[in-house]
mmCIF file of C-alpha atoms in Angstrom:
data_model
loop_
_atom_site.group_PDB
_atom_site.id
_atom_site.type_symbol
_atom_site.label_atom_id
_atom_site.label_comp_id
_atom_site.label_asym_id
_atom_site.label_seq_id
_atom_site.Cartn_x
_atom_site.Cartn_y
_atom_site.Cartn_z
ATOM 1 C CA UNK A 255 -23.742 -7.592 4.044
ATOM 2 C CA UNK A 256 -25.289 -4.131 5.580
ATOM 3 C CA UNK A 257 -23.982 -5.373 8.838
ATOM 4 C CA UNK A 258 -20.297 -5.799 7.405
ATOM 5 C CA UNK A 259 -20.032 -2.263 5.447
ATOM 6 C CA UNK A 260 -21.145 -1.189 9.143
ATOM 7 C CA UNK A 261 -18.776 -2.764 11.167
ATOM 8 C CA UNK A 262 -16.236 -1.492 8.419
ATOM 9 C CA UNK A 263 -17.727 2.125 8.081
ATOM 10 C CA UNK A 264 -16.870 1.979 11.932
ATOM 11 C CA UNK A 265 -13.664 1.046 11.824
ATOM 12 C CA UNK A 266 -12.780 3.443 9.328
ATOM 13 C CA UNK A 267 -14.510 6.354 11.606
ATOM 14 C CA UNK A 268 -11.857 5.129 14.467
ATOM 15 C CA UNK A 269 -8.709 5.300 12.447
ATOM 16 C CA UNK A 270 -9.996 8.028 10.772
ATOM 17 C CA UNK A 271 -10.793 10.050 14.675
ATOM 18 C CA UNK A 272 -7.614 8.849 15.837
ATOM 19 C CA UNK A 273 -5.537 9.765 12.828
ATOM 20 C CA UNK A 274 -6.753 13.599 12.833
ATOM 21 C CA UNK A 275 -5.079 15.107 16.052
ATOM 22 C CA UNK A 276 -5.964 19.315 15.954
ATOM 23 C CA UNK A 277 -2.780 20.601 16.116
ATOM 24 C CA UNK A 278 -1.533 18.307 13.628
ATOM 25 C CA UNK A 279 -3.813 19.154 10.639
ATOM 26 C CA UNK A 280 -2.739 22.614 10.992
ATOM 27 C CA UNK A 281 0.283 21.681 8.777
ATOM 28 C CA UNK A 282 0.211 18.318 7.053
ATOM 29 C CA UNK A 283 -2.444 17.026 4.700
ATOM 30 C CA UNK A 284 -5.146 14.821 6.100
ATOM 31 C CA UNK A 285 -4.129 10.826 6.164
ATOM 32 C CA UNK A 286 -5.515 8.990 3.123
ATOM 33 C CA UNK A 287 -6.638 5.556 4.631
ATOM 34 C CA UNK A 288 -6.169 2.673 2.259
ATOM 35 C CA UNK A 289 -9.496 1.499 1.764
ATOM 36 C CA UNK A 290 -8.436 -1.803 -0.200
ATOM 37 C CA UNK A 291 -5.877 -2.235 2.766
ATOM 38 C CA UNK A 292 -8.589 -1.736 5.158
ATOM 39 C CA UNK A 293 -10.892 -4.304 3.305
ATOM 40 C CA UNK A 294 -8.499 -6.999 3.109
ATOM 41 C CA UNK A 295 -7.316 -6.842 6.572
ATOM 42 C CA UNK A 296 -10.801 -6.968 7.405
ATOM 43 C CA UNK A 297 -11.683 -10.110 5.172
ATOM 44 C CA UNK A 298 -8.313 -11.875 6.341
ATOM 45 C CA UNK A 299 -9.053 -11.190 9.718
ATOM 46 C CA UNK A 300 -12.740 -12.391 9.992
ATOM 47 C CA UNK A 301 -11.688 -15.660 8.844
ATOM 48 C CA UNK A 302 -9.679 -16.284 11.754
ATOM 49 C CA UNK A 303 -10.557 -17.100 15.171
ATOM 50 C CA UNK A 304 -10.202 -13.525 16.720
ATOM 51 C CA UNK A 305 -12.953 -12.103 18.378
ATOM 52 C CA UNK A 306 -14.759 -8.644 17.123
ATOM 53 C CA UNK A 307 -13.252 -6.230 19.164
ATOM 54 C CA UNK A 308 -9.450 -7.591 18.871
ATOM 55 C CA UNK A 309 -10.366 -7.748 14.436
ATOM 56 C CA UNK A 310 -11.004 -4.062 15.215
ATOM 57 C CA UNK A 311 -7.895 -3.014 17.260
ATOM 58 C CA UNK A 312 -6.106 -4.778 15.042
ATOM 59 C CA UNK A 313 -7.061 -3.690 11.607
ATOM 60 C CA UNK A 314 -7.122 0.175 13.418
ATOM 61 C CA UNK A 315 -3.402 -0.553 14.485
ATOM 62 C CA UNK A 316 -2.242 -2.102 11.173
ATOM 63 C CA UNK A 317 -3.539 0.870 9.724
ATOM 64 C CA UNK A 318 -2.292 3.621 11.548
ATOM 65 C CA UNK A 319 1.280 2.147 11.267
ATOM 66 C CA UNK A 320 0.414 2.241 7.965
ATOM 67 C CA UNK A 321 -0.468 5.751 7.506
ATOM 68 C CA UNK A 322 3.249 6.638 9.782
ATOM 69 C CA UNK A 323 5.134 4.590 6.984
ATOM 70 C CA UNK A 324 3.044 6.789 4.390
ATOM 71 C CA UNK A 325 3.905 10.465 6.397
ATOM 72 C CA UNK A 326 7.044 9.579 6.622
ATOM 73 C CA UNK A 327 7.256 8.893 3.442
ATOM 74 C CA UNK A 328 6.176 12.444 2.520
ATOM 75 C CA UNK A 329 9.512 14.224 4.508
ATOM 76 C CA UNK A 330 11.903 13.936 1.218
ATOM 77 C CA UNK A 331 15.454 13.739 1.502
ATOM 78 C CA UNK A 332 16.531 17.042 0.035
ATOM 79 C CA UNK A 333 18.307 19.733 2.665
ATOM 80 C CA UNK A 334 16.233 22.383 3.982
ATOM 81 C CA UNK A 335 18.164 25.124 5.686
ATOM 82 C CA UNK A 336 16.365 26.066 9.495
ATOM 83 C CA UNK A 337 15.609 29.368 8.441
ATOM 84 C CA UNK A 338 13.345 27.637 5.120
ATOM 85 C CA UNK A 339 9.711 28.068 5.918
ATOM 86 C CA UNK A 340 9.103 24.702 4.953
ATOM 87 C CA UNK A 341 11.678 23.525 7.338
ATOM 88 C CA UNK A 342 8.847 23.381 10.086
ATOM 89 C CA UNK A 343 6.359 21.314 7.976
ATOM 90 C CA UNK A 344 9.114 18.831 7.763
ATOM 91 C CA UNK A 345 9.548 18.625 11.333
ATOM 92 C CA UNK A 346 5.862 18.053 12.215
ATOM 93 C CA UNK A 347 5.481 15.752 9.232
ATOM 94 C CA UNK A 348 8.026 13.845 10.973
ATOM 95 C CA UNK A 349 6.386 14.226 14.193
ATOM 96 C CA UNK A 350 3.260 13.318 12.408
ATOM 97 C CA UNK A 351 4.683 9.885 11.182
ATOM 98 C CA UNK A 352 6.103 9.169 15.092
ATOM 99 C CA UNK A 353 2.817 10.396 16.522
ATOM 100 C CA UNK A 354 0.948 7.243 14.274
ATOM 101 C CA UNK A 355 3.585 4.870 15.233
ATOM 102 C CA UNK A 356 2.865 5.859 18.954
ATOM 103 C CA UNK A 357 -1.231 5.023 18.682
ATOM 104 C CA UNK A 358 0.181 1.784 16.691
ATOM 105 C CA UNK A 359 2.320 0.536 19.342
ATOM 106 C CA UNK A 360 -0.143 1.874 21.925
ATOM 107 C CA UNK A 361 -3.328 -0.078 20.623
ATOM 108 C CA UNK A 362 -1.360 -3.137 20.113
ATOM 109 C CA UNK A 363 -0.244 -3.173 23.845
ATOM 110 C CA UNK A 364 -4.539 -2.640 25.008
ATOM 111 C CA UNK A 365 -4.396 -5.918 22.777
ATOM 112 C CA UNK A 366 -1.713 -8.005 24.425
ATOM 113 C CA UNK A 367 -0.344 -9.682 21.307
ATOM 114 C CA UNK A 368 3.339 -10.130 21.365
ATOM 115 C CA UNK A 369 3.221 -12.442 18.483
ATOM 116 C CA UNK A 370 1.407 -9.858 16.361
ATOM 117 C CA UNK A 371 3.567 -6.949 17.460
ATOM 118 C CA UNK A 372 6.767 -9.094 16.244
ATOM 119 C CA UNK A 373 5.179 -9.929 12.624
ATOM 120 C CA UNK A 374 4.116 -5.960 12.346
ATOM 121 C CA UNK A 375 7.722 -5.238 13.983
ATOM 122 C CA UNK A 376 9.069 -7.326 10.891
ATOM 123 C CA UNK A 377 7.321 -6.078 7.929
ATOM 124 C CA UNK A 378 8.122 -2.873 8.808
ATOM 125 C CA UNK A 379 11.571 -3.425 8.795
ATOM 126 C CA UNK A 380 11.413 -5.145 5.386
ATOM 127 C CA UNK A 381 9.764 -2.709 3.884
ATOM 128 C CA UNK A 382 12.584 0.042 4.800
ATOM 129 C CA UNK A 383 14.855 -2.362 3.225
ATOM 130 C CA UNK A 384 12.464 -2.976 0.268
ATOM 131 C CA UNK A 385 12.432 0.836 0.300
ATOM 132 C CA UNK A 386 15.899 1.497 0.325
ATOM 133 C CA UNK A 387 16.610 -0.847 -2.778
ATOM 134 C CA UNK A 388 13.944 0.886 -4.940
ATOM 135 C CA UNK A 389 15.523 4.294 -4.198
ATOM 136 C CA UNK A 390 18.394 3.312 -4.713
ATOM 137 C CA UNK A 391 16.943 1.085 -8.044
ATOM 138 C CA UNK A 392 19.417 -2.375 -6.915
ATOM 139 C CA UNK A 393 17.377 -4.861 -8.653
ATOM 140 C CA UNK A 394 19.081 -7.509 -11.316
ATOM 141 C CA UNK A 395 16.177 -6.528 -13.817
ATOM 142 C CA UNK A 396 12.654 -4.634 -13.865
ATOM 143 C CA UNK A 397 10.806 -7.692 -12.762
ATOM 144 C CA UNK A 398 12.379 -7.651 -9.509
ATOM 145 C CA UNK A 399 11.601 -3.910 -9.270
ATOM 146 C CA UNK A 400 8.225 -3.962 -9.662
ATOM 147 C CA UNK A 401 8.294 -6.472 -7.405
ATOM 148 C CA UNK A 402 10.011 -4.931 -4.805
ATOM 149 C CA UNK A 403 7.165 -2.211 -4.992
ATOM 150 C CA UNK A 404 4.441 -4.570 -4.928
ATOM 151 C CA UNK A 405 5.987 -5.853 -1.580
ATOM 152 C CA UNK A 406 6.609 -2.061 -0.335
ATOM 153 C CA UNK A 407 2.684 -2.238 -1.073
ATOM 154 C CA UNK A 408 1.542 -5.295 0.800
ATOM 155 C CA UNK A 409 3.820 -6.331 3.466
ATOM 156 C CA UNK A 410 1.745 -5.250 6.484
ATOM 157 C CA UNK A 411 -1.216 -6.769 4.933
ATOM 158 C CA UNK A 412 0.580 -10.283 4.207
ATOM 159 C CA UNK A 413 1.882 -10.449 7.721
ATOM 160 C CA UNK A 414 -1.188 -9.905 9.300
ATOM 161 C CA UNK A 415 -2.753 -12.809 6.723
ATOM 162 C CA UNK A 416 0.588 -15.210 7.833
ATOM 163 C CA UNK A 417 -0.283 -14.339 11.505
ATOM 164 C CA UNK A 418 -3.615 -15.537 11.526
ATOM 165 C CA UNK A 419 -2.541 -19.040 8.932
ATOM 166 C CA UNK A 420 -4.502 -17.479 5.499
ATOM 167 C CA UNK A 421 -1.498 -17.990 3.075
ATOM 168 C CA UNK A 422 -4.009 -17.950 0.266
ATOM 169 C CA UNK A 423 -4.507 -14.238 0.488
ATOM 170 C CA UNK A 424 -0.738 -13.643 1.211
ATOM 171 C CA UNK A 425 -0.244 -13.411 -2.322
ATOM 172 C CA UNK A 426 -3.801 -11.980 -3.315
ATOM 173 C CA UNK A 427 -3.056 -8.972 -1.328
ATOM 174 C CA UNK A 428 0.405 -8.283 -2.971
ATOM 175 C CA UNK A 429 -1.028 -8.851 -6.214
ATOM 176 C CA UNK A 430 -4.124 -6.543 -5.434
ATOM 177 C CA UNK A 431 -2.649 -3.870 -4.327
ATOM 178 C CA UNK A 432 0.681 -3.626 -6.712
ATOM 179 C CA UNK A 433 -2.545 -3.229 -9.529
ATOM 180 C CA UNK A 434 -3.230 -0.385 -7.502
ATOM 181 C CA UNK A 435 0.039 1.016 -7.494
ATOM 182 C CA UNK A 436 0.941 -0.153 -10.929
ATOM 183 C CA UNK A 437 -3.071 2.334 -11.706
ATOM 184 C CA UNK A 438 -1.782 5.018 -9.946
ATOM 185 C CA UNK A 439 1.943 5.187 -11.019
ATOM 186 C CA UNK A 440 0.620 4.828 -14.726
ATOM 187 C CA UNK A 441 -2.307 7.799 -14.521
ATOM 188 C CA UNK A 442 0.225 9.841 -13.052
ATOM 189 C CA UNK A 443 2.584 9.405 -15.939
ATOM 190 C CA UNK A 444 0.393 9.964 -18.406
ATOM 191 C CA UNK A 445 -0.819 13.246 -17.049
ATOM 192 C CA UNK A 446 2.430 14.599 -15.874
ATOM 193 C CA UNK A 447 4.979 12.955 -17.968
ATOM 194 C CA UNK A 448 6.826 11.960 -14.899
ATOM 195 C CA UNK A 449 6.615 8.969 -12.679
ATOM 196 C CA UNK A 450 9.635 8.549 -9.746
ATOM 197 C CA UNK A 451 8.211 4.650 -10.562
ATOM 198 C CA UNK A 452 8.736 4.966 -14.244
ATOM 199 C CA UNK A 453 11.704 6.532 -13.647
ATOM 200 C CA UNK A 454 12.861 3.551 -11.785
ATOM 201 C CA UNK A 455 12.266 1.476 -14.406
ATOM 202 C CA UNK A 456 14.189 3.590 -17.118
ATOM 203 C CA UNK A 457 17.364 3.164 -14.571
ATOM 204 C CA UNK A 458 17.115 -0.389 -13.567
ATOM 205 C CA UNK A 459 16.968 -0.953 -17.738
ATOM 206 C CA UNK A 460 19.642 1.102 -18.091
ATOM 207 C CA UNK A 461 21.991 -0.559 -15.038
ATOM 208 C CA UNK A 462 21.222 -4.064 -15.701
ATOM 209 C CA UNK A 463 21.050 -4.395 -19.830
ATOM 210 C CA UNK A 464 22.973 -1.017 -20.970
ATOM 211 C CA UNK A 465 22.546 2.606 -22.188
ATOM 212 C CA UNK A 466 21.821 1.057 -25.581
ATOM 213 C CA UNK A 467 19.323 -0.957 -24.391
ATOM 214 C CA UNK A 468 17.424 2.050 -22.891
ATOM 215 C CA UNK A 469 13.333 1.778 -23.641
ATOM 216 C CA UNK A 470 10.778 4.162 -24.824
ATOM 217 C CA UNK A 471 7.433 5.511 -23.043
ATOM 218 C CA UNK A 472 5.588 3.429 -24.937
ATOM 219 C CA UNK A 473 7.596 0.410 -23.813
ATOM 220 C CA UNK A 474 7.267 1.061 -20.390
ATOM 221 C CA UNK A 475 3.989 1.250 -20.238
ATOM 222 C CA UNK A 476 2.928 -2.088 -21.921
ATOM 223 C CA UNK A 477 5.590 -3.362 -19.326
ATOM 224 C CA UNK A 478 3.370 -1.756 -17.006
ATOM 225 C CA UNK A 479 0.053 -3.350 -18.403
ATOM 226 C CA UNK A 480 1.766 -6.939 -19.003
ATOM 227 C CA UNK A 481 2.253 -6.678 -14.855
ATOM 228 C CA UNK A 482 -1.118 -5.528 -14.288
ATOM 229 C CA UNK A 483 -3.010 -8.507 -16.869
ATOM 230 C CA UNK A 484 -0.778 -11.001 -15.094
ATOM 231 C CA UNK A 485 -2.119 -9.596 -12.045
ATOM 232 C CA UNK A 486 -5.796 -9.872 -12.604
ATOM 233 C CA UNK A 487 -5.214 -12.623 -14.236
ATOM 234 C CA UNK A 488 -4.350 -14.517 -10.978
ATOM 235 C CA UNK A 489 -7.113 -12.656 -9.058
ATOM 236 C CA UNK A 490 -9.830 -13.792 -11.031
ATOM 237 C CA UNK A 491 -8.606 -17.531 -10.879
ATOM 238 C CA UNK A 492 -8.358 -16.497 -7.122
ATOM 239 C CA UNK A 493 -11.922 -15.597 -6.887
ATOM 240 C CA UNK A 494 -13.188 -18.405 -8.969
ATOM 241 C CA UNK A 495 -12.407 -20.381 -5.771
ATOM 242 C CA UNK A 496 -13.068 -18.149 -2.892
ATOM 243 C CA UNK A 497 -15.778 -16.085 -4.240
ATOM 244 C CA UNK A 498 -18.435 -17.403 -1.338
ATOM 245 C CA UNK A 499 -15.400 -17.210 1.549
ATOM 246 C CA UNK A 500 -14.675 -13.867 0.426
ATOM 247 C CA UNK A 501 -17.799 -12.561 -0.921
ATOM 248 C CA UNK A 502 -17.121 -8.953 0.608
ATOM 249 C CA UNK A 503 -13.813 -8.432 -1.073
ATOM 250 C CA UNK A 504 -14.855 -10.196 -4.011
ATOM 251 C CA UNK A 505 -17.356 -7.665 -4.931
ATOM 252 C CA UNK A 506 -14.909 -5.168 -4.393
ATOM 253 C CA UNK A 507 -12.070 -6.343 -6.305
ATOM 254 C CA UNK A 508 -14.538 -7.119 -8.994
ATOM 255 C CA UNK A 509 -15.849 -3.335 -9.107
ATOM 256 C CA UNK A 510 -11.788 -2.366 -8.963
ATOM 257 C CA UNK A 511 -10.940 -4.231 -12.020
ATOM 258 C CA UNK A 512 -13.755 -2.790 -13.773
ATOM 259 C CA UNK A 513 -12.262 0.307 -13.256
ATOM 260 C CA UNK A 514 -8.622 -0.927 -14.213
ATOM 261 C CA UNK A 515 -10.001 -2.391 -17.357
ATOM 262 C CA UNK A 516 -11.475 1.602 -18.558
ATOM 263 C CA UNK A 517 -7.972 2.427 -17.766
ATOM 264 C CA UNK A 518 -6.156 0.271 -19.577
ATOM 265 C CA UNK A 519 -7.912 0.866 -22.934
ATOM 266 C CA UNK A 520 -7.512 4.436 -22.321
ATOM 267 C CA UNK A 521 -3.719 3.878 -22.051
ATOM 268 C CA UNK A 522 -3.765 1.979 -25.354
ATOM 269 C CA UNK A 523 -5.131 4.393 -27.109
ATOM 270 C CA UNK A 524 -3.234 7.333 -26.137
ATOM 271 C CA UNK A 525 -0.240 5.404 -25.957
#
C-alpha cells in the first residue's frame, strides 16, 4: 500500500508542477486537483492492462482537462466593460483554462491513443451540454437535475472506466462523486444561505410542478440527504463485493462517508 500512495503522491506532484505555470499564478487561484477523481482514475486504471507510465500520462491528462473545464468554469457570464480591472483576470482565466487543455491534448499525443483522445473528446462535449441544461435548469423534475450534476461530476472519470472495459465503477464514480457535490453544495447552503445548486432545485420545482408547489429549505435539503443515503447506500453494497479489487479506494471512500455521515446529522439538527 506505501508503494501505491507513492506512485499516487507522484502523480499528483506532476499535475500539480504542470498545472502551476509562473506567470499564470500571478492572477488566478491555484488549481484544486480532485483528489477522489485522481484516486479513482488511478484504481480504474490499474485494473486494466496499461502499463505504469501510460496509467500515469493518462490519469495526469484526464486531470488537467479536468482542471481547464473547472477554470473555465470560474470566467462567469456577466459583461465586464475593457476598462473593468477585473476584465484582465477574465482574460487570463480564460487563457488559463486553454493553457490546461493544451498540456491535455499535448500529453495525450506523447501517448498515442486515438481511442482515448475520442472518449475524453466526448465527455467533454457532454458535459457542456449537461452544463448548459443545468444553467439553464431544463430538466422534467429535480431527479433529473441532480442527475445531470452528478454526470457534470463524473463524466471524464466514467469514460476513462468505459475505455479500459470496468463498467462496474462507471456508476460508482458518478455516484461517489455527486455525494461529494451533493457535501459541498449542502455546507455551502447552510453557511451562506445560498446555493446556485439549491437554487436550481427551487426553479426546476417551480417549472415542472407550479409556483404553488414551490418547497421550503428544509425540504430541499432532506431532498438533498435522500440523494446522498441512496448514494452510499449503493456504494457500500458496491464495496461489499470489490472491497479486495479495490482495496485502495475502498479505504478511502470508507474514511469519506465517515465524514458525510458527521455531516448529515449536523444538517438534521440545524435543519
Amino acid at each position: 500500500m506505501k508503494d501505491i500512495y507513492d506512485e499516487i503522491k507522484q502523480i499528483k506532484a506532476d499535475i500539480d508542477e504542470r498545472a502551476k505555470h509562473p506567470y499564470l499564478m500571478k492572477f488566478i487561484n491555484v488549481p484544486v486537483i480532485d483528489e477522489q477523481k485522481l484516486i479513482l482514475l488511478y484504481s480504474i486504471l490499474k485494473q486494466s492492462e496499461l502499463s505504469s507510465d501510460k496509467i500515469q500520462q493518462s490519469i495526469t491528462a484526464t486531470m488537467l482537462i479536468q482542471i481547464a473545464l473547472d477554470t473555465h468554469e470560474l470566467v462567469g457570464i456577466d459583461r465586464i466593460e475593457e476598462d473593468n480591472p477585473f476584465m484582465k483576470q477574465r482574460q487570463l482565466t480564460v487563457l488559463g483554462g486553454d493553457y490546461y487543455s493544451g498540456l491535455y491534448y499535448y500529453l495525450l499525443a506523447l501517448i498515442d491513443d486515438i481511442p482515448m483522445l475520442e472518449s475524453l473528446s466526448i465527455a467533454i462535449k457532454e458535459i457542456n451540454e449537461y452544463k448548459v441544461a443545468v444553467y439553464q435548469r431544463d430538466q422534467k423534475n429535480i431527479a433529473d437535475f441532480i442527475d445531470s450534476v452528478g454526470m457534470i461530476e463524473s463524466l471524464l472519470v466514467q469514460k476513462i472506466a468505459q475505455y479500459v472495459g470496468n463498467r462496474d465503477m462507471m456508476e460508482l464514480s458518478k455516484q461517489l462523486l455527486l455525494i461529494n457535490k451533493l457535501n459541498q453544495e449542502k455546507r455551502n447552503f447552510l453557511s451562506s444561505g445560498f446555493s446556485a445548486f439549491f437554487d436550481g432545485i427551487y426553479t426546476v420545482q417551480e417549472k415542472t410542478r407550479g409556483l404553488s408547489k414551490r418547497i421550503d429549505r428544509n425540504q430541499a435539503l432532506i431532498l438533498v440527504d435522500n440523494q446522498i443515503i441512496t448514494s452510499i447506500h449503493y456504494i457500500e453494497a458496491f464495496l461489499q463485493n470489490h472491497s479486495e479489487t479495490y482495496r485502495l479506494l475502498s479505504e478511502k471512500i470508507k474514511s469519506f462517508l465517515n465524514d458525510i455521515d458527521v455531516v448529515m446529522e449536523k444538517a438534521v439538527k440545524e435543519g
